[in-house]
mmCIF file of C-alpha atoms in Angstrom:
data_model
loop_
_atom_site.group_PDB
_atom_site.id
_atom_site.type_symbol
_atom_site.label_atom_id
_atom_site.label_comp_id
_atom_site.label_asym_id
_atom_site.label_seq_id
_atom_site.Cartn_x
_atom_site.Cartn_y
_atom_site.Cartn_z
ATOM 1 C CA MET G 151 36.688 -11.666 14.768
ATOM 2 C CA LYS G 152 32.954 -11.171 14.807
ATOM 3 C CA SER G 153 30.815 -14.205 15.455
ATOM 4 C CA ARG G 154 28.317 -14.814 12.644
ATOM 5 C CA GLN G 155 24.827 -15.408 13.895
ATOM 6 C CA ALA G 156 21.762 -16.232 11.886
ATOM 7 C CA ARG G 157 19.394 -13.259 11.579
ATOM 8 C CA ILE G 158 15.703 -13.957 11.461
ATOM 9 C CA THR G 159 13.392 -11.398 9.908
ATOM 10 C CA HIS G 160 10.530 -10.354 12.132
ATOM 11 C CA VAL G 161 7.355 -9.649 10.157
ATOM 12 C CA PRO G 162 5.162 -7.018 11.862
ATOM 13 C CA LEU G 163 1.944 -8.753 10.769
ATOM 14 C CA ALA G 164 0.001 -7.860 13.942
ATOM 15 C CA ARG G 165 0.982 -4.206 13.561
ATOM 16 C CA TRP G 166 0.014 -4.179 9.887
ATOM 17 C CA LEU G 167 -3.324 -5.813 10.656
ATOM 18 C CA ALA G 168 -4.033 -3.315 13.458
ATOM 19 C CA ILE G 169 -3.279 -0.352 11.160
ATOM 20 C CA GLU G 170 -5.275 -1.854 8.269
ATOM 21 C CA PHE G 171 -8.317 -2.564 10.459
ATOM 22 C CA SER G 172 -8.136 0.930 12.001
ATOM 23 C CA GLY G 173 -7.963 2.508 8.544
ATOM 24 C CA LEU G 174 -10.839 0.337 7.350
ATOM 25 C CA GLY G 175 -12.938 1.330 10.376
ATOM 26 C CA ILE G 176 -12.319 5.028 9.723
ATOM 27 C CA PHE G 177 -13.102 4.571 6.020
ATOM 28 C CA SER G 178 -16.346 2.733 6.778
ATOM 29 C CA LEU G 179 -17.353 5.485 9.225
ATOM 30 C CA LEU G 180 -16.715 8.058 6.504
ATOM 31 C CA TRP G 181 -19.014 6.146 4.143
ATOM 32 C CA LEU G 182 -21.608 5.939 6.933
ATOM 33 C CA VAL G 183 -21.517 9.703 7.531
ATOM 34 C CA LEU G 184 -21.299 10.737 3.866
ATOM 35 C CA HIS G 185 -23.634 8.154 2.282
ATOM 36 C CA SER G 186 -25.571 5.377 4.058
ATOM 37 C CA PRO G 187 -25.219 2.358 6.382
ATOM 38 C CA LEU G 188 -25.353 0.082 3.317
ATOM 39 C CA ALA G 189 -22.353 1.892 1.789
ATOM 40 C CA ALA G 190 -20.439 1.625 5.097
ATOM 41 C CA TYR G 191 -21.194 -2.094 5.327
ATOM 42 C CA SER G 192 -20.155 -2.642 1.696
ATOM 43 C CA ALA G 193 -16.952 -0.659 2.245
ATOM 44 C CA PHE G 194 -16.103 -2.797 5.289
ATOM 45 C CA VAL G 195 -16.643 -5.989 3.266
ATOM 46 C CA GLY G 196 -14.489 -4.563 0.432
ATOM 47 C CA GLY G 197 -11.686 -3.920 2.906
ATOM 48 C CA LEU G 198 -11.989 -7.414 4.367
ATOM 49 C CA ILE G 199 -11.682 -8.903 0.864
ATOM 50 C CA PHE G 200 -8.236 -7.325 0.698
ATOM 51 C CA ILE G 201 -7.080 -7.876 4.304
ATOM 52 C CA VAL G 202 -7.776 -11.629 4.651
ATOM 53 C CA PRO G 203 -5.931 -12.877 1.475
ATOM 54 C CA ASN G 204 -3.122 -10.380 2.128
ATOM 55 C CA ALA G 205 -2.599 -11.681 5.677
ATOM 56 C CA TRP G 206 -2.458 -15.216 4.246
ATOM 57 C CA PHE G 207 0.138 -14.063 1.675
ATOM 58 C CA VAL G 208 2.365 -12.474 4.346
ATOM 59 C CA HIS G 209 2.073 -15.547 6.564
ATOM 60 C CA ARG G 210 3.084 -17.901 3.728
ATOM 61 C CA VAL G 211 5.883 -15.791 2.202
ATOM 62 C CA TYR G 212 7.940 -15.734 5.416
ATOM 63 C CA ARG G 213 7.859 -19.471 6.074
ATOM 64 C CA TYR G 214 11.398 -19.875 4.708
ATOM 65 C CA GLN G 215 14.339 -17.520 5.160
ATOM 66 C CA GLY G 216 18.056 -17.462 4.419
ATOM 67 C CA ALA G 217 20.255 -18.179 1.407
ATOM 68 C CA ARG G 218 20.062 -21.962 1.848
ATOM 69 C CA ASN G 219 16.295 -21.841 1.394
ATOM 70 C CA ALA G 220 16.285 -19.400 -1.551
ATOM 71 C CA HIS G 221 14.546 -21.858 -3.906
ATOM 72 C CA LEU G 222 11.877 -22.622 -1.281
ATOM 73 C CA MET G 223 11.486 -18.883 -0.652
ATOM 74 C CA VAL G 224 10.772 -18.171 -4.344
ATOM 75 C CA GLY G 225 8.492 -21.202 -4.732
ATOM 76 C CA ASN G 226 6.537 -20.129 -1.693
ATOM 77 C CA LEU G 227 6.288 -16.568 -3.041
ATOM 78 C CA PHE G 228 4.685 -17.836 -6.271
ATOM 79 C CA ARG G 229 2.337 -20.198 -4.432
ATOM 80 C CA ALA G 230 1.304 -17.504 -1.941
ATOM 81 C CA GLU G 231 0.596 -15.003 -4.730
ATOM 82 C CA THR G 232 -1.517 -17.523 -6.671
ATOM 83 C CA THR G 233 -3.513 -18.368 -3.535
ATOM 84 C CA LYS G 234 -3.980 -14.674 -2.753
ATOM 85 C CA ILE G 235 -5.416 -13.855 -6.193
ATOM 86 C CA ALA G 236 -7.611 -16.993 -6.151
ATOM 87 C CA LEU G 237 -8.938 -16.138 -2.672
ATOM 88 C CA THR G 238 -9.674 -12.563 -3.776
ATOM 89 C CA ALA G 239 -11.619 -13.828 -6.819
ATOM 90 C CA ILE G 240 -13.559 -16.337 -4.664
ATOM 91 C CA PHE G 241 -14.423 -13.683 -2.041
ATOM 92 C CA PHE G 242 -15.602 -11.241 -4.717
ATOM 93 C CA ALA G 243 -17.701 -13.942 -6.384
ATOM 94 C CA ALA G 244 -19.192 -14.934 -3.009
ATOM 95 C CA VAL G 245 -20.036 -11.324 -2.110
ATOM 96 C CA PHE G 246 -21.650 -10.577 -5.484
ATOM 97 C CA THR G 247 -23.716 -13.776 -5.490
ATOM 98 C CA LEU G 248 -24.580 -14.285 -1.806
ATOM 99 C CA MET G 249 -24.837 -10.746 -0.390
ATOM 100 C CA GLU G 250 -27.888 -8.735 -1.265
ATOM 101 C CA PRO G 251 -27.970 -5.702 -1.379
ATOM 102 C CA VAL G 252 -24.408 -4.412 -1.909
ATOM 103 C CA TYR G 253 -23.371 -0.868 -2.746
ATOM 104 C CA VAL G 254 -20.780 -1.761 -5.415
ATOM 105 C CA PRO G 255 -18.977 1.629 -5.771
ATOM 106 C CA ALA G 256 -18.180 1.679 -2.028
ATOM 107 C CA LEU G 257 -17.021 -1.953 -2.109
ATOM 108 C CA LEU G 258 -14.715 -1.576 -5.119
ATOM 109 C CA PHE G 259 -13.415 1.865 -4.129
ATOM 110 C CA THR G 260 -12.533 0.736 -0.587
ATOM 111 C CA PHE G 261 -10.895 -2.404 -1.963
ATOM 112 C CA ALA G 262 -8.747 -0.321 -4.359
ATOM 113 C CA VAL G 263 -7.785 2.118 -1.585
ATOM 114 C CA MET G 264 -6.848 -0.773 0.735
ATOM 115 C CA VAL G 265 -4.703 -2.411 -1.986
ATOM 116 C CA ILE G 266 -2.741 0.808 -2.517
ATOM 117 C CA ALA G 267 -2.543 1.539 1.231
ATOM 118 C CA GLY G 268 -1.373 -2.050 1.881
ATOM 119 C CA GLY G 269 1.550 -1.624 -0.543
ATOM 120 C CA ALA G 270 2.488 1.698 1.048
ATOM 121 C CA LEU G 271 2.217 0.194 4.545
ATOM 122 C CA ARG G 272 4.691 -2.579 3.690
ATOM 123 C CA TRP G 273 7.108 0.051 2.437
ATOM 124 C CA LEU G 274 6.684 2.306 5.487
ATOM 125 C CA ILE G 275 6.796 -0.413 8.183
ATOM 126 C CA ARG G 276 9.311 -2.912 6.824
ATOM 127 C CA PRO G 277 10.079 -6.354 8.237
ATOM 128 C CA GLN G 278 13.160 -6.010 10.460
ATOM 129 C CA PRO G 279 16.036 -8.535 10.719
ATOM 130 C CA ARG G 280 16.637 -9.676 14.323
ATOM 131 C CA ARG G 281 19.390 -11.699 15.971
ATOM 132 C CA MET N 27 -23.922 -10.190 -22.907
ATOM 133 C CA GLU N 28 -21.080 -12.225 -24.467
ATOM 134 C CA MET N 29 -18.999 -9.052 -24.760
ATOM 135 C CA VAL N 30 -19.069 -8.658 -20.965
ATOM 136 C CA PHE N 31 -17.624 -12.136 -20.485
ATOM 137 C CA ILE N 32 -14.985 -11.450 -23.157
ATOM 138 C CA ALA N 33 -14.076 -8.189 -21.389
ATOM 139 C CA ALA N 34 -13.778 -9.982 -18.030
ATOM 140 C CA ALA N 35 -11.671 -12.736 -19.619
ATOM 141 C CA ILE N 36 -9.338 -10.156 -21.175
ATOM 142 C CA ILE N 37 -8.972 -8.316 -17.839
ATOM 143 C CA ILE N 38 -8.176 -11.512 -15.898
ATOM 144 C CA GLY N 39 -5.972 -12.974 -18.657
ATOM 145 C CA MET N 40 -3.885 -9.836 -19.131
ATOM 146 C CA GLY N 41 -3.598 -9.374 -15.364
ATOM 147 C CA ALA N 42 -2.443 -12.980 -14.919
ATOM 148 C CA LEU N 43 0.064 -12.642 -17.770
ATOM 149 C CA ALA N 44 1.525 -9.406 -16.406
ATOM 150 C CA THR N 45 1.703 -10.762 -12.845
ATOM 151 C CA GLY N 46 3.328 -13.966 -14.096
ATOM 152 C CA ILE N 47 6.004 -12.087 -16.025
ATOM 153 C CA GLY N 48 6.597 -9.667 -13.143
ATOM 154 C CA PHE N 49 6.861 -12.382 -10.509
ATOM 155 C CA GLY N 50 9.058 -14.495 -12.774
ATOM 156 C CA ILE N 51 11.531 -11.630 -13.173
ATOM 157 C CA LEU N 52 11.307 -10.759 -9.458
ATOM 158 C CA GLY N 53 11.888 -14.359 -8.305
ATOM 159 C CA GLY N 54 14.685 -14.874 -10.823
ATOM 160 C CA LYS N 55 16.490 -11.735 -9.690
ATOM 161 C CA LEU N 56 16.053 -12.758 -6.044
ATOM 162 C CA LEU N 57 17.682 -16.145 -6.720
ATOM 163 C CA GLU N 58 20.459 -14.529 -8.744
ATOM 164 C CA ALA N 59 21.219 -11.880 -6.115
ATOM 165 C CA THR N 60 21.042 -14.425 -3.253
ATOM 166 C CA ALA N 61 23.524 -16.682 -5.072
ATOM 167 C CA ARG N 62 25.898 -13.737 -5.493
ATOM 168 C CA GLN N 63 25.590 -12.386 -1.946
ATOM 169 C CA PRO N 64 24.162 -15.047 0.387
ATOM 170 C CA GLU N 65 24.686 -12.836 3.462
ATOM 171 C CA MET N 66 22.167 -10.349 2.033
ATOM 172 C CA ALA N 67 19.424 -12.985 1.625
ATOM 173 C CA ASN N 68 17.100 -11.630 4.320
ATOM 174 C CA GLN N 69 17.344 -8.031 3.136
ATOM 175 C CA LEU N 70 16.752 -9.128 -0.436
ATOM 176 C CA GLN N 71 13.687 -11.092 0.678
ATOM 177 C CA VAL N 72 12.273 -7.970 2.364
ATOM 178 C CA LYS N 73 12.818 -5.930 -0.802
ATOM 179 C CA THR N 74 11.224 -8.666 -2.934
ATOM 180 C CA PHE N 75 8.268 -8.761 -0.566
ATOM 181 C CA ILE N 76 7.749 -4.980 -0.842
ATOM 182 C CA MET N 77 8.006 -5.115 -4.644
ATOM 183 C CA ALA N 78 5.540 -8.033 -4.751
ATOM 184 C CA GLY N 79 3.002 -5.798 -2.989
ATOM 185 C CA LEU N 80 3.394 -3.096 -5.622
ATOM 186 C CA LEU N 81 3.381 -5.622 -8.462
ATOM 187 C CA ASP N 82 0.090 -7.324 -7.597
ATOM 188 C CA ALA N 83 -1.874 -4.132 -6.844
ATOM 189 C CA VAL N 84 -3.229 -3.523 -10.351
ATOM 190 C CA PRO N 85 -4.125 -7.201 -11.175
ATOM 191 C CA MET N 86 -5.955 -7.445 -7.822
ATOM 192 C CA ILE N 87 -8.134 -4.451 -8.709
ATOM 193 C CA GLY N 88 -8.600 -6.024 -12.160
ATOM 194 C CA VAL N 89 -9.865 -9.239 -10.567
ATOM 195 C CA GLY N 90 -12.393 -7.214 -8.540
ATOM 196 C CA ILE N 91 -13.676 -5.397 -11.633
ATOM 197 C CA ALA N 92 -13.827 -8.648 -13.649
ATOM 198 C CA MET N 93 -15.867 -10.346 -10.909
ATOM 199 C CA TYR N 94 -18.199 -7.327 -10.877
ATOM 200 C CA LEU N 95 -18.655 -7.638 -14.653
ATOM 201 C CA ILE N 96 -19.334 -11.391 -14.475
ATOM 202 C CA PHE N 97 -21.634 -11.530 -11.452
ATOM 203 C CA VAL N 98 -23.384 -8.121 -11.433
ATOM 204 C CA VAL N 99 -23.372 -6.687 -14.979
ATOM 205 C CA ALA N 100 -23.860 -10.017 -16.800
ATOM 206 C CA GLY N 101 -25.637 -11.843 -13.978
#
């Protein structure tokens, strides 16, 4: 008879962050070469607006695991999502009011690309259960 | 000017509504499936997590555009 051991899911947050920051660096360099330093700077800020709340979301979602904690898992998922959207709104508001000048197309375009790439990254490099 | 604020409110409101419905269904299904097969809880959590990423992509972009409308176009 097999012994049943609890499996804990390992979240590759460091790997995701490394890939996201590398992609953001390459994207900002592209903006620098194709447009201007201001566009590159704005693109980098746009990427950061996605990366920081998303890292918070990942960190919070995996606080509870296992069937016994299912209700805590779902509650934490809702709370983490609310915080993520609120943080995104606050960061955008802060950038648009406090940073001058900003190249808005680069900022919004990079943010949108990072959001889509972040979803794809989670699907490609999934959290793995470990004994 | 007021139309810009109304547009931003509609974008944020609709995004919040859609995300709320989506996450409600997602969380409900996670609880239901975990109650049926408790041994699959971790795998189900991973799948929920991946779906959550896809679900919040469009409202997040909506929030960005709404903030642009409020603070740059109207401001």
